[in-house]
C-alpha cells in the first residue's frame, strides 16, 4: 500500500461543475495535509493546507479532512478551463518536517 | 521577493559527467529539500536539510550529494551522472519550525543524461 494514494485520472469535468478529488494516507499520526496544483511543465504550487478535521474553504476551493477515515479531499467549485492541471496531495507524517506526495490526479475541465 | 530560485533551468549531460544544481531561497526559511519527479513516480525526496548545518537522506539519495552552504542556499551534486538520473529536479523550502510545514517550490531543473 502506498503511503499517499490518489486516483491518477484524468478526471473530466464540464466547465462550471464541481470537481471532487480524493486522497487517502496510511500514517494515522499524520498531522498536516496539503493540496498542490501543478500545470504541465511547471512546478507545484500550494493551493490549500488543512490541519484539523472538517472543511476549510478558500475561494472556489474546499479541502475536507477526515482523520478517522484517513482521507483528505479537494473540491473545486465552478470549475474553469484554467483549473486543468495535476493536483498533488501531500501529507506530513507524525514526526519530522518531510512531506510524502501522492502521484497526483489529472483534472481536465472542458468548456 | 523571488521565493525559491534554481539554476540551471535545463541541462544535458553525458554519462559519467558531474554537475551541481543550485538552489536559493529568500524567505528566511529554515528547511530546504531536493526532489525529483519522474512520470508515473510522483515527487520523491532525495535529500533535505531541516536547518542550516544539517542534511539527511530522503527516499532516493543514491548517486547524489548535497551541501547546505548557508541558510539561503542548498545545492545538489551528481558526481557521475547516469541515464537513470534523467528527471526534473525541484528544490523546495519551508519555515520548518512549526507544525504547518508548508513547502514552496522552485521552478525546476530539467536534466537529461545521455
PDB file of C-alpha atoms in Angstrom:
ATOM      1  CA  UNK A   1       0.000   0.000   0.000  1.00  0.00           C
ATOM      2  CA  UNK A   2       1.346   3.401  -0.980  1.00  0.00           C
ATOM      3  CA  UNK A   3       1.689   5.941   1.814  1.00  0.00           C
ATOM      4  CA  UNK A   4      -0.400   8.534  -0.029  1.00  0.00           C
ATOM      5  CA  UNK A   5      -2.775   7.379  -2.751  1.00  0.00           C
ATOM      6  CA  UNK A   6      -4.662   9.314  -5.388  1.00  0.00           C
ATOM      7  CA  UNK A   7      -6.600   8.280  -8.447  1.00  0.00           C
ATOM      8  CA  UNK A   8      -4.423   9.254 -11.399  1.00  0.00           C
ATOM      9  CA  UNK A   9      -7.394  10.283 -13.565  1.00  0.00           C
ATOM     10  CA  UNK A  10      -7.933  12.017 -15.819  1.00  0.00           C
ATOM     11  CA  UNK A  11     -10.969  13.467 -14.093  1.00  0.00           C
ATOM     12  CA  UNK A  12     -13.011  15.117 -16.811  1.00  0.00           C
ATOM     13  CA  UNK A  13     -15.325  17.893 -15.603  1.00  0.00           C
ATOM     14  CA  UNK A  14     -17.576  20.235 -17.575  1.00  0.00           C
ATOM     15  CA  UNK A  15     -16.940  23.940 -17.119  1.00  0.00           C
ATOM     16  CA  UNK A  16     -18.945  25.293 -14.183  1.00  0.00           C
ATOM     17  CA  UNK A  17     -19.279  21.919 -12.445  1.00  0.00           C
ATOM     18  CA  UNK A  18     -17.683  20.729  -9.202  1.00  0.00           C
ATOM     19  CA  UNK A  19     -14.508  18.679  -9.394  1.00  0.00           C
ATOM     20  CA  UNK A  20     -14.037  16.289  -6.475  1.00  0.00           C
ATOM     21  CA  UNK A  21     -10.584  14.850  -5.782  1.00  0.00           C
ATOM     22  CA  UNK A  22      -9.749  12.293  -3.113  1.00  0.00           C
ATOM     23  CA  UNK A  23      -6.581  11.268  -1.312  1.00  0.00           C
ATOM     24  CA  UNK A  24      -6.016   8.540   1.263  1.00  0.00           C
ATOM     25  CA  UNK A  25      -2.997   8.157   3.518  1.00  0.00           C
ATOM     26  CA  UNK A  26      -1.623   5.324   5.615  1.00  0.00           C
ATOM     27  CA  UNK A  27       0.102   7.021   8.579  1.00  0.00           C
ATOM     28  CA  UNK A  28      -2.574   7.513  11.232  1.00  0.00           C
ATOM     29  CA  UNK A  29      -0.348  10.002  13.057  1.00  0.00           C
ATOM     30  CA  UNK A  30      -0.157  12.451  10.131  1.00  0.00           C
ATOM     31  CA  UNK A  31      -0.901  15.998  11.171  1.00  0.00           C
ATOM     32  CA  UNK A  32      -0.647  18.341   8.180  1.00  0.00           C
ATOM     33  CA  UNK A  33      -2.220  17.946   4.759  1.00  0.00           C
ATOM     34  CA  UNK A  34      -1.680  19.938   1.598  1.00  0.00           C
ATOM     35  CA  UNK A  35      -3.020  20.245  -1.921  1.00  0.00           C
ATOM     36  CA  UNK A  36      -0.709  21.433  -4.682  1.00  0.00           C
ATOM     37  CA  UNK A  37      -1.617  22.304  -8.251  1.00  0.00           C
ATOM     38  CA  UNK A  38       0.897  21.575 -11.000  1.00  0.00           C
ATOM     39  CA  UNK A  39       0.464  22.788 -14.545  1.00  0.00           C
ATOM     40  CA  UNK A  40       2.248  20.824 -17.254  1.00  0.00           C
ATOM     41  CA  UNK A  41       5.933  21.716 -17.325  1.00  0.00           C
ATOM     42  CA  UNK A  42       5.677  23.885 -14.200  1.00  0.00           C
ATOM     43  CA  UNK A  43       6.471  23.440 -10.514  1.00  0.00           C
ATOM     44  CA  UNK A  44       3.926  22.504  -7.812  1.00  0.00           C
ATOM     45  CA  UNK A  45       2.043  25.455  -6.365  1.00  0.00           C
ATOM     46  CA  UNK A  46       0.491  25.286  -2.892  1.00  0.00           C
ATOM     47  CA  UNK A  47      -3.257  25.958  -3.022  1.00  0.00           C
ATOM     48  CA  UNK A  48      -4.626  24.607   0.261  1.00  0.00           C
ATOM     49  CA  UNK A  49      -3.451  23.388   3.638  1.00  0.00           C
ATOM     50  CA  UNK A  50      -5.591  21.758   6.334  1.00  0.00           C
ATOM     51  CA  UNK A  51      -4.673  20.597   9.811  1.00  0.00           C
ATOM     52  CA  UNK A  52      -7.894  19.686  11.630  1.00  0.00           C
ATOM     53  CA  UNK A  53     -10.955  17.611  10.832  1.00  0.00           C
ATOM     54  CA  UNK A  54     -13.691  19.280   8.864  1.00  0.00           C
ATOM     55  CA  UNK A  55     -13.862  21.662   5.949  1.00  0.00           C
ATOM     56  CA  UNK A  56     -11.666  24.599   5.006  1.00  0.00           C
ATOM     57  CA  UNK A  57     -12.749  26.947   2.249  1.00  0.00           C
ATOM     58  CA  UNK A  58     -10.605  29.322   0.202  1.00  0.00           C
ATOM     59  CA  UNK A  59     -12.343  30.919  -2.751  1.00  0.00           C
ATOM     60  CA  UNK A  60     -13.536  28.188  -5.104  1.00  0.00           C
ATOM     61  CA  UNK A  61     -11.527  25.532  -3.264  1.00  0.00           C
ATOM     62  CA  UNK A  62     -12.672  23.486  -0.272  1.00  0.00           C
ATOM     63  CA  UNK A  63     -10.448  20.978   1.484  1.00  0.00           C
ATOM     64  CA  UNK A  64     -12.054  18.313   3.643  1.00  0.00           C
ATOM     65  CA  UNK A  65     -10.185  16.239   6.217  1.00  0.00           C
ATOM     66  CA  UNK A  66     -11.340  13.089   7.999  1.00  0.00           C
ATOM     67  CA  UNK A  67      -8.539  11.734  10.161  1.00  0.00           C
ATOM     68  CA  UNK A  68     -10.595   8.785  11.446  1.00  0.00           C
ATOM     69  CA  UNK A  69     -11.057   7.526   7.894  1.00  0.00           C
ATOM     70  CA  UNK A  70      -7.609   8.751   6.815  1.00  0.00           C
ATOM     71  CA  UNK A  71      -8.671  10.710   3.794  1.00  0.00           C
ATOM     72  CA  UNK A  72      -8.461  14.260   2.582  1.00  0.00           C
ATOM     73  CA  UNK A  73     -10.387  15.651  -0.357  1.00  0.00           C
ATOM     74  CA  UNK A  74     -10.411  18.763  -2.508  1.00  0.00           C
ATOM     75  CA  UNK A  75     -13.489  20.267  -4.106  1.00  0.00           C
ATOM     76  CA  UNK A  76     -13.162  22.787  -6.907  1.00  0.00           C
ATOM     77  CA  UNK A  77     -16.421  24.677  -7.424  1.00  0.00           C
ATOM     78  CA  UNK A  78     -17.372  26.427 -10.657  1.00  0.00           C
ATOM     79  CA  UNK A  79     -14.519  24.665 -12.460  1.00  0.00           C
ATOM     80  CA  UNK A  80     -12.773  26.707 -15.145  1.00  0.00           C
ATOM     81  CA  UNK A  81     -10.576  25.561 -18.047  1.00  0.00           C
ATOM     82  CA  UNK A  82      -7.683  27.223 -16.196  1.00  0.00           C
ATOM     83  CA  UNK A  83      -8.173  24.632 -13.424  1.00  0.00           C
ATOM     84  CA  UNK A  84      -6.973  21.919 -15.825  1.00  0.00           C
ATOM     85  CA  UNK A  85      -3.821  20.642 -14.113  1.00  0.00           C
ATOM     86  CA  UNK A  86      -2.499  17.826 -11.981  1.00  0.00           C
ATOM     87  CA  UNK A  87      -3.409  18.097  -8.288  1.00  0.00           C
ATOM     88  CA  UNK A  88      -0.976  16.624  -5.794  1.00  0.00           C
ATOM     89  CA  UNK A  89      -1.924  15.589  -2.278  1.00  0.00           C
ATOM     90  CA  UNK A  90       0.883  15.823   0.300  1.00  0.00           C
ATOM     91  CA  UNK A  91       0.926  14.609   3.880  1.00  0.00           C
ATOM     92  CA  UNK A  92       3.266  15.375   6.741  1.00  0.00           C
ATOM     93  CA  UNK A  93       3.973  12.287   8.782  1.00  0.00           C
ATOM     94  CA  UNK A  94       3.765  12.241  12.546  1.00  0.00           C
ATOM     95  CA  UNK A  95       7.402  13.117  13.135  1.00  0.00           C
ATOM     96  CA  UNK A  96       9.659  15.470  11.223  1.00  0.00           C
ATOM     97  CA  UNK A  97       9.065  18.038   8.554  1.00  0.00           C
ATOM     98  CA  UNK A  98       9.079  15.864   5.461  1.00  0.00           C
ATOM     99  CA  UNK A  99       6.133  15.611   3.119  1.00  0.00           C
ATOM    100  CA  UNK A 100       5.041  12.487   1.289  1.00  0.00           C
ATOM    101  CA  UNK A 101       3.316  13.152  -2.029  1.00  0.00           C
ATOM    102  CA  UNK A 102       0.686  11.175  -3.836  1.00  0.00           C
ATOM    103  CA  UNK A 103       1.054  10.503  -7.543  1.00  0.00           C
ATOM    104  CA  UNK A 104      -1.421  13.236  -8.442  1.00  0.00           C
ATOM    105  CA  UNK A 105      -4.824  13.422 -10.112  1.00  0.00           C
ATOM    106  CA  UNK A 106      -5.025  14.960 -13.565  1.00  0.00           C
ATOM    107  CA  UNK A 107      -8.074  17.194 -13.981  1.00  0.00           C
ATOM    108  CA  UNK A 108      -9.443  18.263 -17.358  1.00  0.00           C
ATOM    109  CA  UNK A 109     -12.091  20.986 -17.420  1.00  0.00           C
ATOM    110  CA  UNK A 110     -13.924  21.034 -20.739  1.00  0.00           C
ATOM    111  CA  UNK A 111     -15.557  24.252 -21.993  1.00  0.00           C
TER     112      UNK A 111
ATOM    113  CA  UNK B   1      10.797  38.568  -3.298  1.00  0.00           C
ATOM    114  CA  UNK B   2      11.962  35.883  -5.724  1.00  0.00           C
ATOM    115  CA  UNK B   3      10.957  32.962  -3.475  1.00  0.00           C
ATOM    116  CA  UNK B   4      12.896  29.830  -4.454  1.00  0.00           C
ATOM    117  CA  UNK B   5      15.248  30.062  -7.427  1.00  0.00           C
ATOM    118  CA  UNK B   6      17.079  27.250  -9.210  1.00  0.00           C
ATOM    119  CA  UNK B   7      19.858  27.160 -11.752  1.00  0.00           C
ATOM    120  CA  UNK B   8      20.196  25.948 -14.410  1.00  0.00           C
ATOM    121  CA  UNK B   9      16.740  25.522 -15.950  1.00  0.00           C
ATOM    122  CA  UNK B  10      17.892  22.880 -18.428  1.00  0.00           C
ATOM    123  CA  UNK B  11      20.985  20.701 -18.621  1.00  0.00           C
ATOM    124  CA  UNK B  12      22.193  17.866 -20.829  1.00  0.00           C
ATOM    125  CA  UNK B  13      24.997  15.680 -19.507  1.00  0.00           C
ATOM    126  CA  UNK B  14      26.862  12.698 -20.845  1.00  0.00           C
ATOM    127  CA  UNK B  15      27.062   9.574 -18.715  1.00  0.00           C
ATOM    128  CA  UNK B  16      29.829   9.965 -16.138  1.00  0.00           C
ATOM    129  CA  UNK B  17      29.889  13.755 -16.121  1.00  0.00           C
ATOM    130  CA  UNK B  18      29.323  15.677 -12.921  1.00  0.00           C
ATOM    131  CA  UNK B  19      27.320  18.773 -12.162  1.00  0.00           C
ATOM    132  CA  UNK B  20      25.849  20.803  -9.333  1.00  0.00           C
ATOM    133  CA  UNK B  21      22.298  22.089  -9.218  1.00  0.00           C
ATOM    134  CA  UNK B  22      21.955  25.318  -7.298  1.00  0.00           C
ATOM    135  CA  UNK B  23      19.015  26.429  -5.161  1.00  0.00           C
ATOM    136  CA  UNK B  24      18.477  29.596  -3.161  1.00  0.00           C
ATOM    137  CA  UNK B  25      15.552  30.983  -1.167  1.00  0.00           C
ATOM    138  CA  UNK B  26      14.947  34.471   0.144  1.00  0.00           C
ATOM    139  CA  UNK B  27      12.093  33.689   2.567  1.00  0.00           C
ATOM    140  CA  UNK B  28      14.358  33.130   5.588  1.00  0.00           C
ATOM    141  CA  UNK B  29      13.191  29.514   5.705  1.00  0.00           C
ATOM    142  CA  UNK B  30      14.959  27.003   7.886  1.00  0.00           C
ATOM    143  CA  UNK B  31      14.317  23.831   5.903  1.00  0.00           C
ATOM    144  CA  UNK B  32      15.189  23.036   2.315  1.00  0.00           C
ATOM    145  CA  UNK B  33      14.533  19.986   0.134  1.00  0.00           C
ATOM    146  CA  UNK B  34      15.532  18.373  -3.145  1.00  0.00           C
ATOM    147  CA  UNK B  35      13.001  16.271  -5.063  1.00  0.00           C
ATOM    148  CA  UNK B  36      12.987  14.512  -8.372  1.00  0.00           C
ATOM    149  CA  UNK B  37       9.860  13.999 -10.426  1.00  0.00           C
ATOM    150  CA  UNK B  38       9.513  11.217 -12.954  1.00  0.00           C
ATOM    151  CA  UNK B  39       6.458  10.186 -14.986  1.00  0.00           C
ATOM    152  CA  UNK B  40       4.355   7.709 -13.013  1.00  0.00           C
ATOM    153  CA  UNK B  41       6.569   8.053  -9.901  1.00  0.00           C
ATOM    154  CA  UNK B  42       5.414  11.336  -8.474  1.00  0.00           C
ATOM    155  CA  UNK B  43       7.664  13.576  -6.398  1.00  0.00           C
ATOM    156  CA  UNK B  44      10.353  11.716  -4.497  1.00  0.00           C
ATOM    157  CA  UNK B  45      12.546  13.251  -1.825  1.00  0.00           C
ATOM    158  CA  UNK B  46      16.281  12.960  -2.500  1.00  0.00           C
ATOM    159  CA  UNK B  47      17.798  14.872   0.422  1.00  0.00           C
ATOM    160  CA  UNK B  48      16.653  17.514   2.825  1.00  0.00           C
ATOM    161  CA  UNK B  49      18.119  19.950   5.309  1.00  0.00           C
ATOM    162  CA  UNK B  50      15.992  20.614   8.360  1.00  0.00           C
ATOM    163  CA  UNK B  51      18.173  23.539   9.393  1.00  0.00           C
ATOM    164  CA  UNK B  52      21.454  25.192   8.484  1.00  0.00           C
ATOM    165  CA  UNK B  53      24.312  22.771   9.084  1.00  0.00           C
ATOM    166  CA  UNK B  54      22.260  19.569   8.861  1.00  0.00           C
ATOM    167  CA  UNK B  55      21.401  17.288   5.955  1.00  0.00           C
ATOM    168  CA  UNK B  56      19.557  13.976   5.817  1.00  0.00           C
ATOM    169  CA  UNK B  57      18.775  11.355   3.224  1.00  0.00           C
ATOM    170  CA  UNK B  58      15.348  11.094   1.741  1.00  0.00           C
ATOM    171  CA  UNK B  59      13.738   8.295  -0.231  1.00  0.00           C
ATOM    172  CA  UNK B  60      16.172   8.153  -3.200  1.00  0.00           C
ATOM    173  CA  UNK B  61      19.613   9.512  -2.150  1.00  0.00           C
ATOM    174  CA  UNK B  62      21.891   7.127  -4.084  1.00  0.00           C
ATOM    175  CA  UNK B  63      24.062   8.893  -6.642  1.00  0.00           C
ATOM    176  CA  UNK B  64      23.597  12.349  -5.107  1.00  0.00           C
ATOM    177  CA  UNK B  65      25.289  14.557  -2.560  1.00  0.00           C
ATOM    178  CA  UNK B  66      24.112  17.819  -1.041  1.00  0.00           C
ATOM    179  CA  UNK B  67      25.581  20.856   0.660  1.00  0.00           C
ATOM    180  CA  UNK B  68      23.721  23.354   2.812  1.00  0.00           C
ATOM    181  CA  UNK B  69      26.045  26.239   2.117  1.00  0.00           C
ATOM    182  CA  UNK B  70      24.225  28.698   4.389  1.00  0.00           C
ATOM    183  CA  UNK B  71      20.642  29.372   5.401  1.00  0.00           C
ATOM    184  CA  UNK B  72      19.735  30.558   1.886  1.00  0.00           C
ATOM    185  CA  UNK B  73      21.464  28.015  -0.326  1.00  0.00           C
ATOM    186  CA  UNK B  74      21.188  24.247  -0.781  1.00  0.00           C
ATOM    187  CA  UNK B  75      22.992  22.541  -3.655  1.00  0.00           C
ATOM    188  CA  UNK B  76      22.609  19.070  -5.161  1.00  0.00           C
ATOM    189  CA  UNK B  77      25.598  17.367  -6.787  1.00  0.00           C
ATOM    190  CA  UNK B  78      25.668  14.483  -9.224  1.00  0.00           C
ATOM    191  CA  UNK B  79      29.209  13.087  -9.099  1.00  0.00           C
ATOM    192  CA  UNK B  80      28.900  10.659 -12.017  1.00  0.00           C
ATOM    193  CA  UNK B  81      25.668  11.106 -13.914  1.00  0.00           C
ATOM    194  CA  UNK B  82      23.720   8.078 -15.125  1.00  0.00           C
ATOM    195  CA  UNK B  83      20.802   7.886 -17.584  1.00  0.00           C
ATOM    196  CA  UNK B  84      18.577   6.833 -14.641  1.00  0.00           C
ATOM    197  CA  UNK B  85      19.090  10.341 -13.247  1.00  0.00           C
ATOM    198  CA  UNK B  86      17.277  11.896 -16.185  1.00  0.00           C
ATOM    199  CA  UNK B  87      14.461  13.720 -14.435  1.00  0.00           C
ATOM    200  CA  UNK B  88      13.032  17.056 -13.392  1.00  0.00           C
ATOM    201  CA  UNK B  89      14.597  18.275 -10.158  1.00  0.00           C
ATOM    202  CA  UNK B  90      12.761  20.589  -7.795  1.00  0.00           C
ATOM    203  CA  UNK B  91      14.092  22.453  -4.810  1.00  0.00           C
ATOM    204  CA  UNK B  92      11.674  23.494  -2.077  1.00  0.00           C
ATOM    205  CA  UNK B  93      11.818  25.312   1.226  1.00  0.00           C
ATOM    206  CA  UNK B  94       9.669  25.606   4.327  1.00  0.00           C
ATOM    207  CA  UNK B  95       9.694  27.605   7.506  1.00  0.00           C
ATOM    208  CA  UNK B  96      10.240  24.249   9.152  1.00  0.00           C
ATOM    209  CA  UNK B  97       9.849  25.112  12.800  1.00  0.00           C
ATOM    210  CA  UNK B  98       6.085  24.985  13.082  1.00  0.00           C
ATOM    211  CA  UNK B  99       3.639  22.205  12.500  1.00  0.00           C
ATOM    212  CA  UNK B 100       2.484  23.735   9.235  1.00  0.00           C
ATOM    213  CA  UNK B 101       5.444  22.598   7.138  1.00  0.00           C
ATOM    214  CA  UNK B 102       4.117  24.260   4.003  1.00  0.00           C
ATOM    215  CA  UNK B 103       6.690  23.814   1.280  1.00  0.00           C
ATOM    216  CA  UNK B 104       7.289  26.229  -1.583  1.00  0.00           C
ATOM    217  CA  UNK B 105       8.872  25.043  -4.785  1.00  0.00           C
ATOM    218  CA  UNK B 106      11.360  26.490  -7.213  1.00  0.00           C
ATOM    219  CA  UNK B 107      10.810  26.388 -10.997  1.00  0.00           C
ATOM    220  CA  UNK B 108      12.753  23.166 -11.516  1.00  0.00           C
ATOM    221  CA  UNK B 109      15.750  21.923 -13.495  1.00  0.00           C
ATOM    222  CA  UNK B 110      15.122  19.578 -16.401  1.00  0.00           C
ATOM    223  CA  UNK B 111      18.130  17.230 -16.626  1.00  0.00           C
ATOM    224  CA  UNK B 112      18.822  14.784 -19.425  1.00  0.00           C
ATOM    225  CA  UNK B 113      21.679  12.281 -19.162  1.00  0.00           C
ATOM    226  CA  UNK B 114      22.653  10.611 -22.434  1.00  0.00           C
TER     227      UNK B 114
END
